Amino acid sequence: MDKDRGNLQIYAEKFAEAFGEPASIVPGRHRNFELSVNSLPLGRFLNGILGPGLARSRSRKLPEFAFRLPAEKRAAIVRGFFDGEGWVGDHQVCAISASPALLAGIQILLGSVGIEGRVSRTPGGSGAFGRGRWYYTIVVSDTKAFADKVGFCSPAKEERLASLRTTGFSKTSFLPPGLVLPMLREIK
């Protein structure tokens, strides 16, 4: 699903290239568009690979193999997630989900490619996303690192990301091990 039909056109072409199946773009239920593919064998194949990734929103999580992939493939999974669920804010890249397990997995993949992502929990309002239930947001403040290591396939999001002044703010800082380890040894 996406509000930008152009994004789905990119995904439809990538899908056809990867799986040899044509995909169509159809109107969605929420003033958006959906990518539709009618192939039972492909559906069974993807269900076998993605399993829990195809569950209801609150139960979604990344498949175990995602954490064992090479760095460029882990970055591609993160890119696909943020392309579909994310947005570029004034100073950060964000995404939202009803599933804390899914965002925890995305946070781990981000960290594995050297990017900090912070997850927070927000109560849903009566008319807001979540309908009175908690939902979760992941925020990446270091937009330069995100652009360099992950980026977007979506031209609109990529353009918005490139227009930001990068601050690289982070709540986590790492001291050089060469400086820290000798001090820790002295404490013993």
XYZ file of N, CA and C in Angstrom:
564
model
N 0.826 -1.177 0.000
C 0.000 0.000 0.000
C 0.872 1.242 0.000
N 0.397 2.243 -0.681
C 1.100 3.515 -0.702
C 0.163 4.577 -1.243
N 0.312 5.792 -0.768
C -0.473 6.898 -1.311
C 0.115 7.387 -2.625
N 1.394 7.096 -2.840
C 2.092 7.530 -4.045
C 2.083 6.409 -5.080
N 1.259 6.552 -6.109
C 1.160 5.530 -7.158
C 2.516 5.312 -7.837
N 3.326 6.380 -7.958
C 4.646 6.263 -8.572
C 5.553 5.299 -7.832
N 5.483 5.295 -6.491
C 6.268 4.339 -5.709
C 5.863 2.914 -6.057
N 4.559 2.674 -6.118
C 4.095 1.319 -6.424
C 4.490 0.889 -7.825
N 4.591 1.830 -8.744
C 5.037 1.486 -10.096
C 6.478 0.963 -10.051
N 7.312 1.601 -9.241
C 8.702 1.137 -9.064
C 8.697 -0.278 -8.489
N 7.872 -0.507 -7.453
C 7.824 -1.827 -6.823
C 7.260 -2.877 -7.774
N 6.270 -2.498 -8.589
C 5.694 -3.434 -9.551
C 6.760 -3.894 -10.544
N 7.591 -2.961 -11.009
C 8.660 -3.310 -11.941
C 9.698 -4.202 -11.269
N 10.074 -3.881 -10.033
C 11.039 -4.717 -9.306
C 10.471 -6.115 -9.058
N 9.188 -6.179 -8.733
C 8.533 -7.448 -8.477
C 8.523 -8.314 -9.732
N 8.139 -7.707 -10.846
C 8.101 -8.453 -12.109
C 9.491 -8.941 -12.497
N 10.500 -8.104 -12.262
C 11.883 -8.486 -12.565
C 12.339 -9.638 -11.683
N 11.990 -9.593 -10.397
C 12.450 -10.619 -9.457
C 11.695 -11.932 -9.594
N 10.375 -11.859 -9.833
C 9.564 -13.067 -9.794
C 8.959 -13.464 -11.134
N 9.106 -12.616 -12.146
C 8.559 -12.944 -13.452
C 7.044 -12.928 -13.497
N 6.411 -12.314 -12.528
C 4.945 -12.219 -12.465
C 4.548 -10.753 -12.617
N 3.562 -10.458 -13.452
C 3.108 -9.068 -13.560
C 2.332 -8.665 -12.307
N 2.475 -7.424 -11.915
C 1.749 -6.884 -10.768
C 0.899 -5.716 -11.248
N -0.274 -5.586 -10.686
C -1.129 -4.464 -11.057
C -1.311 -3.549 -9.848
N -1.595 -2.292 -10.134
C -1.829 -1.306 -9.085
C -3.316 -1.030 -9.059
N -3.923 -1.227 -7.885
C -5.363 -1.069 -7.743
C -5.660 -0.063 -6.629
N -6.828 0.597 -6.685
C -7.196 1.520 -5.600
C -7.354 0.761 -4.291
N -6.844 1.344 -3.208
C -6.967 0.744 -1.882
C -8.191 1.260 -1.147
N -8.366 0.791 0.078
C -9.531 1.162 0.878
C -9.382 2.499 1.594
N -8.177 2.992 1.722
C -7.929 4.173 2.545
C -7.295 5.304 1.736
N -7.880 5.639 0.594
C -7.361 6.689 -0.280
C -5.884 6.453 -0.616
N -5.580 5.210 -0.932
C -4.221 4.834 -1.305
C -4.299 3.846 -2.460
N -3.158 3.271 -2.785
C -3.083 2.271 -3.844
C -2.441 1.011 -3.283
N -2.763 -0.117 -3.895
C -2.204 -1.395 -3.472
C -1.609 -2.117 -4.670
N -0.549 -2.868 -4.417
C 0.074 -3.704 -5.427
C -0.580 -5.073 -5.345
N -1.092 -5.554 -6.463
C -1.821 -6.814 -6.464
C -1.185 -7.790 -7.449
N -0.967 -9.019 -6.974
C -0.425 -10.088 -7.806
C -1.294 -11.321 -7.576
N -1.764 -11.927 -8.633
C -2.604 -13.112 -8.520
C -1.799 -14.342 -8.926
N -1.158 -14.964 -7.941
C -0.376 -16.166 -8.199
C -0.351 -17.006 -6.934
N -1.112 -18.067 -6.909
C -1.145 -18.949 -5.751
C 0.231 -19.561 -5.467
N 0.958 -20.073 -6.482
C 2.290 -20.626 -6.189
C 3.234 -19.585 -5.579
N 3.200 -18.359 -6.106
C 4.056 -17.312 -5.559
C 3.623 -16.959 -4.137
N 2.319 -16.894 -3.884
C 1.818 -16.625 -2.539
C 2.281 -17.677 -1.550
N 2.224 -18.940 -1.939
C 2.690 -20.021 -1.062
C 4.192 -19.927 -0.819
N 4.931 -19.598 -1.875
C 6.386 -19.443 -1.752
C 6.719 -18.326 -0.761
N 6.107 -17.155 -0.944
C 6.386 -16.023 -0.063
C 5.932 -16.303 1.367
N 4.815 -16.989 1.527
C 4.356 -17.348 2.864
C 5.352 -18.281 3.546
N 5.932 -19.204 2.780
C 6.929 -20.112 3.339
C 8.200 -19.391 3.761
N 8.584 -18.365 3.018
C 9.799 -17.613 3.344
C 9.549 -16.589 4.443
N 8.472 -15.813 4.294
C 8.228 -14.702 5.207
C 7.444 -15.105 6.446
N 6.651 -16.150 6.345
C 5.895 -16.650 7.484
C 5.320 -15.561 8.370
N 5.960 -15.312 9.544
C 5.415 -14.347 10.498
C 5.391 -12.906 9.973
N 6.114 -12.641 8.905
C 6.094 -11.306 8.330
C 4.782 -10.994 7.635
N 3.978 -12.029 7.359
C 2.702 -11.832 6.689
C 1.526 -11.886 7.657
N 1.800 -11.937 8.961
C 0.745 -12.030 9.967
C 0.003 -10.707 10.107
N -1.008 -10.698 10.946
C -1.734 -9.467 11.245
C -0.761 -8.436 11.810
N -1.101 -7.184 11.696
C -0.192 -6.084 12.023
C 0.524 -6.246 13.352
N -0.192 -6.509 14.426
C 0.425 -6.563 15.761
C 1.320 -7.785 15.951
N 1.172 -8.791 15.104
C 1.960 -10.022 15.240
C 3.143 -10.089 14.287
N 3.328 -9.092 13.465
C 4.396 -9.154 12.463
C 5.765 -9.117 13.118
N 6.679 -9.837 12.488
C 8.083 -9.790 12.890
C 8.921 -10.188 11.697
N 10.187 -9.867 11.759
C 11.087 -10.237 10.670
C 11.387 -11.730 10.740
N 11.537 -12.383 9.588
C 11.934 -13.796 9.607
C 13.377 -13.921 10.104
N 13.677 -15.029 10.745
C 15.001 -15.248 11.357
C 16.148 -15.084 10.363
N 15.944 -15.499 9.106
C 17.046 -15.429 8.154
C 17.493 -13.998 7.891
N 16.631 -13.015 8.137
C 16.973 -11.609 7.862
C 18.203 -11.165 8.648
N 18.392 -11.716 9.837
C 19.494 -11.311 10.698
C 20.825 -11.949 10.301
N 20.762 -12.964 9.442
C 21.978 -13.657 9.002
C 22.445 -13.219 7.613
N 21.724 -12.322 6.989
C 22.065 -11.874 5.640
C 23.292 -10.969 5.655
N 23.972 -10.821 4.520
C 25.069 -9.850 4.420
C 24.535 -8.432 4.641
N 25.428 -7.526 5.010
C 25.041 -6.154 5.364
C 24.214 -5.467 4.281
N 24.581 -5.639 3.004
C 23.832 -4.940 1.947
C 22.405 -5.475 1.833
N 22.184 -6.744 2.145
C 20.834 -7.316 2.112
C 20.029 -6.869 3.339
N 20.697 -6.777 4.498
C 20.010 -6.257 5.691
C 19.583 -4.810 5.452
N 20.465 -4.015 4.829
C 20.123 -2.628 4.500
C 18.953 -2.581 3.521
N 18.886 -3.528 2.591
C 17.788 -3.569 1.621
C 16.452 -3.864 2.303
N 16.462 -4.733 3.312
C 15.229 -5.008 4.064
C 14.774 -3.744 4.787
N 15.716 -3.052 5.423
C 15.384 -1.802 6.114
C 14.859 -0.776 5.105
N 15.505 -0.672 3.952
C 15.077 0.260 2.901
C 13.633 -0.033 2.480
N 13.332 -1.297 2.249
C 11.980 -1.672 1.857
C 10.962 -1.345 2.933
N 11.330 -1.587 4.189
C 10.418 -1.266 5.287
C 10.138 0.233 5.339
N 11.197 1.058 5.318
C 11.008 2.504 5.398
C 10.356 3.059 4.127
N 10.605 2.447 2.980
C 9.903 2.860 1.761
C 8.398 2.687 1.937
N 7.996 1.576 2.529
C 6.578 1.285 2.677
C 5.919 1.924 3.878
N 6.608 1.963 5.003
C 5.984 2.396 6.258
C 6.530 3.710 6.798
N 7.569 4.230 6.186
C 8.247 5.375 6.778
C 7.966 6.699 6.117
N 8.527 7.733 6.700
C 8.467 9.080 6.152
C 9.704 9.837 6.590
N 9.975 10.930 5.907
C 11.104 11.789 6.244
C 10.532 13.025 6.914
N 10.887 13.220 8.180
C 10.428 14.381 8.935
C 11.355 15.568 8.710
N 11.239 16.557 9.582
C 12.070 17.754 9.451
C 13.536 17.492 9.776
N 13.800 16.551 10.696
C 15.178 16.288 11.120
C 15.480 14.807 11.283
N 14.575 13.935 10.863
C 14.770 12.516 11.088
C 13.967 11.691 10.090
N 14.258 10.402 10.089
C 13.505 9.426 9.304
C 12.724 8.603 10.324
N 11.443 8.383 10.064
C 10.575 7.695 11.018
C 9.741 6.630 10.323
N 9.252 5.697 11.117
C 8.276 4.716 10.645
C 7.416 4.313 11.827
N 6.267 3.756 11.523
C 5.301 3.406 12.553
C 4.816 1.987 12.324
N 4.464 1.309 13.418
C 3.923 -0.045 13.318
C 3.124 -0.361 14.569
N 2.180 -1.268 14.427
C 1.455 -1.783 15.584
C 2.250 -2.894 16.265
N 3.327 -3.377 15.621
C 4.091 -4.513 16.135
C 5.420 -4.088 16.751
N 5.557 -4.239 18.068
C 6.858 -3.926 18.674
C 7.947 -4.908 18.232
N 7.571 -6.151 17.951
C 8.562 -7.146 17.524
C 9.132 -6.780 16.158
N 8.287 -6.286 15.262
C 8.773 -5.879 13.942
C 9.758 -4.713 14.074
N 9.403 -3.706 14.867
C 10.301 -2.556 15.008
C 11.577 -2.921 15.757
N 11.500 -3.852 16.684
C 12.720 -4.312 17.355
C 13.648 -4.977 16.341
N 13.090 -5.759 15.434
C 13.902 -6.383 14.389
C 14.515 -5.354 13.457
N 13.735 -4.348 13.067
C 14.261 -3.279 12.211
C 15.356 -2.521 12.950
N 15.158 -2.291 14.249
C 16.173 -1.604 15.061
C 17.475 -2.410 15.092
N 17.370 -3.714 15.210
C 18.566 -4.573 15.209
C 19.261 -4.503 13.853
N 18.491 -4.573 12.763
C 19.098 -4.483 11.430
C 19.756 -3.124 11.218
N 19.110 -2.048 11.663
C 19.731 -0.721 11.569
C 21.066 -0.708 12.307
N 21.069 -1.194 13.550
C 22.303 -1.231 14.340
C 23.387 -2.063 13.681
N 22.975 -3.125 12.991
C 23.966 -4.010 12.364
C 24.658 -3.355 11.174
N 24.066 -2.277 10.641
C 24.723 -1.542 9.553
C 25.232 -0.186 10.043
N 25.271 -0.001 11.377
C 25.888 1.183 11.966
C 24.978 2.389 12.125
N 23.678 2.170 12.249
C 22.736 3.277 12.393
C 21.911 3.057 13.660
N 21.803 4.108 14.467
C 20.989 4.014 15.671
C 19.538 4.332 15.345
N 18.635 3.498 15.822
C 17.207 3.748 15.709
C 16.602 3.666 17.097
N 15.760 4.622 17.455
C 15.102 4.626 18.758
C 13.633 4.270 18.584
N 13.151 3.339 19.399
C 11.762 2.912 19.347
C 11.041 3.491 20.557
N 9.863 4.052 20.312
C 9.052 4.560 21.415
C 7.628 4.047 21.267
N 6.922 4.017 22.385
C 5.550 3.523 22.430
C 4.616 4.716 22.627
N 3.516 4.736 21.880
C 2.571 5.846 21.922
C 1.151 5.293 22.024
N 0.329 5.865 22.911
C -1.058 5.394 22.963
C -1.838 5.879 21.748
N -2.609 5.006 21.162
C -3.444 5.383 20.020
C -4.689 6.110 20.489
N -5.098 7.112 19.762
C -6.325 7.832 20.076
C -7.530 7.117 19.488
N -8.693 7.635 19.748
C -9.917 6.979 19.274
C -10.002 6.973 17.748
N -9.507 8.025 17.099
C -9.572 8.064 15.639
C -8.214 7.922 14.997
N -7.178 7.777 15.798
C -5.814 7.721 15.287
C -5.409 6.287 14.986
N -4.230 6.171 14.398
C -3.646 4.859 14.164
C -3.608 4.126 15.499
N -4.037 2.917 15.545
C -3.999 2.127 16.764
C -5.340 2.023 17.457
N -6.278 2.932 17.178
C -7.633 2.911 17.736
C -7.657 2.542 19.215
N -7.024 3.365 20.030
C -7.046 3.147 21.465
C -6.017 2.154 21.974
N -5.268 1.520 21.082
C -4.228 0.567 21.484
C -2.869 1.210 21.253
N -1.865 0.693 21.911
C -0.509 1.217 21.741
C -0.028 0.982 20.323
N 0.780 1.899 19.823
C 1.513 1.689 18.590
C 2.934 2.170 18.808
N 3.808 1.878 17.873
C 5.247 2.075 18.070
C 5.842 2.854 16.911
N 6.801 3.696 17.241
C 7.480 4.519 16.244
C 8.972 4.264 16.357
N 9.642 4.166 15.219
C 11.093 4.098 15.200
C 11.604 5.369 14.531
N 12.612 5.986 15.148
C 13.157 7.257 14.676
C 14.656 7.099 14.463
N 15.127 7.563 13.310
C 16.557 7.618 13.010
C 16.909 9.098 12.887
N 17.754 9.581 13.806
C 18.129 11.001 13.805
C 19.300 11.298 12.884
N 20.175 10.330 12.701
C 21.356 10.544 11.854
C 20.955 10.299 10.392
N 20.388 11.334 9.777
C 19.873 11.197 8.413
C 20.989 10.984 7.396
N 22.176 11.516 7.677
C 23.301 11.309 6.751
C 23.684 9.830 6.717
N 23.811 9.221 7.889
C 24.142 7.794 7.943
C 23.046 6.970 7.265
N 21.786 7.337 7.494
C 20.687 6.615 6.857
C 20.787 6.735 5.342
N 21.036 7.948 4.855
C 21.151 8.164 3.403
C 22.319 7.372 2.819
N 23.444 7.354 3.529
C 24.645 6.681 3.027
C 24.534 5.159 3.064
N 23.909 4.614 4.109
C 23.941 3.168 4.316
C 22.650 2.441 3.948
N 21.522 3.168 3.896
C 20.230 2.538 3.602
C 19.551 3.240 2.431
N 19.155 4.485 2.625
C 18.489 5.247 1.572
C 17.071 4.772 1.304
N 16.515 5.257 0.214
C 15.154 4.907 -0.201
C 15.166 4.488 -1.664
N 14.193 3.676 -2.049
C 13.899 3.439 -3.471
C 12.929 4.497 -3.965
N 12.092 4.985 -3.061
C 11.091 5.994 -3.400
C 11.764 7.304 -3.788
N 11.589 7.776 -5.025
C 12.219 9.036 -5.428
C 11.792 10.220 -4.562
N 10.510 10.280 -4.168
C 10.034 11.399 -3.355
C 10.703 11.404 -1.979
N 10.811 10.234 -1.364
C 11.447 10.160 -0.042
C 12.946 10.405 -0.143
N 13.570 9.887 -1.189
C 15.005 10.104 -1.397
C 15.289 11.592 -1.597
N 14.441 12.270 -2.359
C 14.613 13.706 -2.591
C 14.432 14.493 -1.295
N 13.426 14.132 -0.523
C 13.189 14.808 0.764
C 14.367 14.576 1.708
N 14.879 13.362 1.753
C 16.023 13.048 2.604
C 17.246 13.866 2.199
N 17.476 13.982 0.899
C 18.638 14.750 0.411
C 18.513 16.233 0.731
N 17.289 16.726 0.904
C 17.097 18.152 1.164
C 17.321 18.536 2.628
N 17.405 17.548 3.514
C 17.580 17.856 4.935
C 18.996 18.317 5.227
N 19.086 19.239 6.160
C 20.405 19.575 6.701
C 20.709 18.499 7.727
N 21.780 17.790 7.559
C 22.066 16.667 8.447
C 22.706 17.165 9.726
N 22.107 16.748 10.826
C 22.628 17.116 12.129
C 23.390 15.963 12.755
N 22.942 14.743 12.494
C 23.610 13.569 13.048
C 23.481 13.466 14.551
N 22.441 14.081 15.143
C 22.256 13.975 16.585
C 21.980 12.534 16.959
N 22.475 12.153 18.098
C 22.267 10.801 18.572
C 22.319 10.821 20.087
N 21.509 9.986 20.722
C 21.557 9.886 22.180
C 22.661 8.938 22.618
N 23.155 8.152 21.702
C 24.176 7.167 22.022
C 25.493 7.581 21.393
N 26.525 7.583 22.188
C 27.859 7.845 21.672
C 28.749 6.708 22.125
N 29.694 6.354 21.300
C 30.611 5.280 21.624
C 32.009 5.849 21.758
N 32.644 5.558 22.885
C 34.012 5.987 23.068
C 34.937 4.993 22.387
N 36.070 5.453 21.895
C 36.996 4.537 21.224
C 37.479 3.439 22.177
N 37.433 2.179 21.735
C 37.855 1.074 22.606
C 39.289 1.232 23.112
N 40.172 1.800 22.286
C 41.559 1.991 22.709
C 41.685 2.915 23.901
N 40.758 3.797 24.081
C 40.747 4.717 25.210
C 40.036 4.103 26.413
N 38.947 3.400 26.171
C 38.103 2.894 27.245
C 38.662 1.622 27.880
N 39.125 0.681 27.075
C 39.560 -0.610 27.610
C 40.692 -0.490 28.625
N 41.719 0.332 28.398
C 42.761 0.462 29.428
C 42.210 1.022 30.755
N 41.263 1.960 30.668
C 40.670 2.499 31.887
C 39.857 1.431 32.626
N 39.125 0.611 31.882
C 38.353 -0.455 32.508
C 39.262 -1.473 33.180
N 40.397 -1.745 32.583
C 41.341 -2.693 33.187
C 41.900 -2.154 34.492
N 42.097 -0.838 34.582
C 42.610 -0.216 35.793
C 41.597 -0.318 36.932
N 40.324 -0.335 36.616
C 39.288 -0.386 37.637
C 39.286 -1.722 38.356
N 39.617 -2.796 37.657
C 39.636 -4.139 38.263
C 40.466 -4.074 39.487
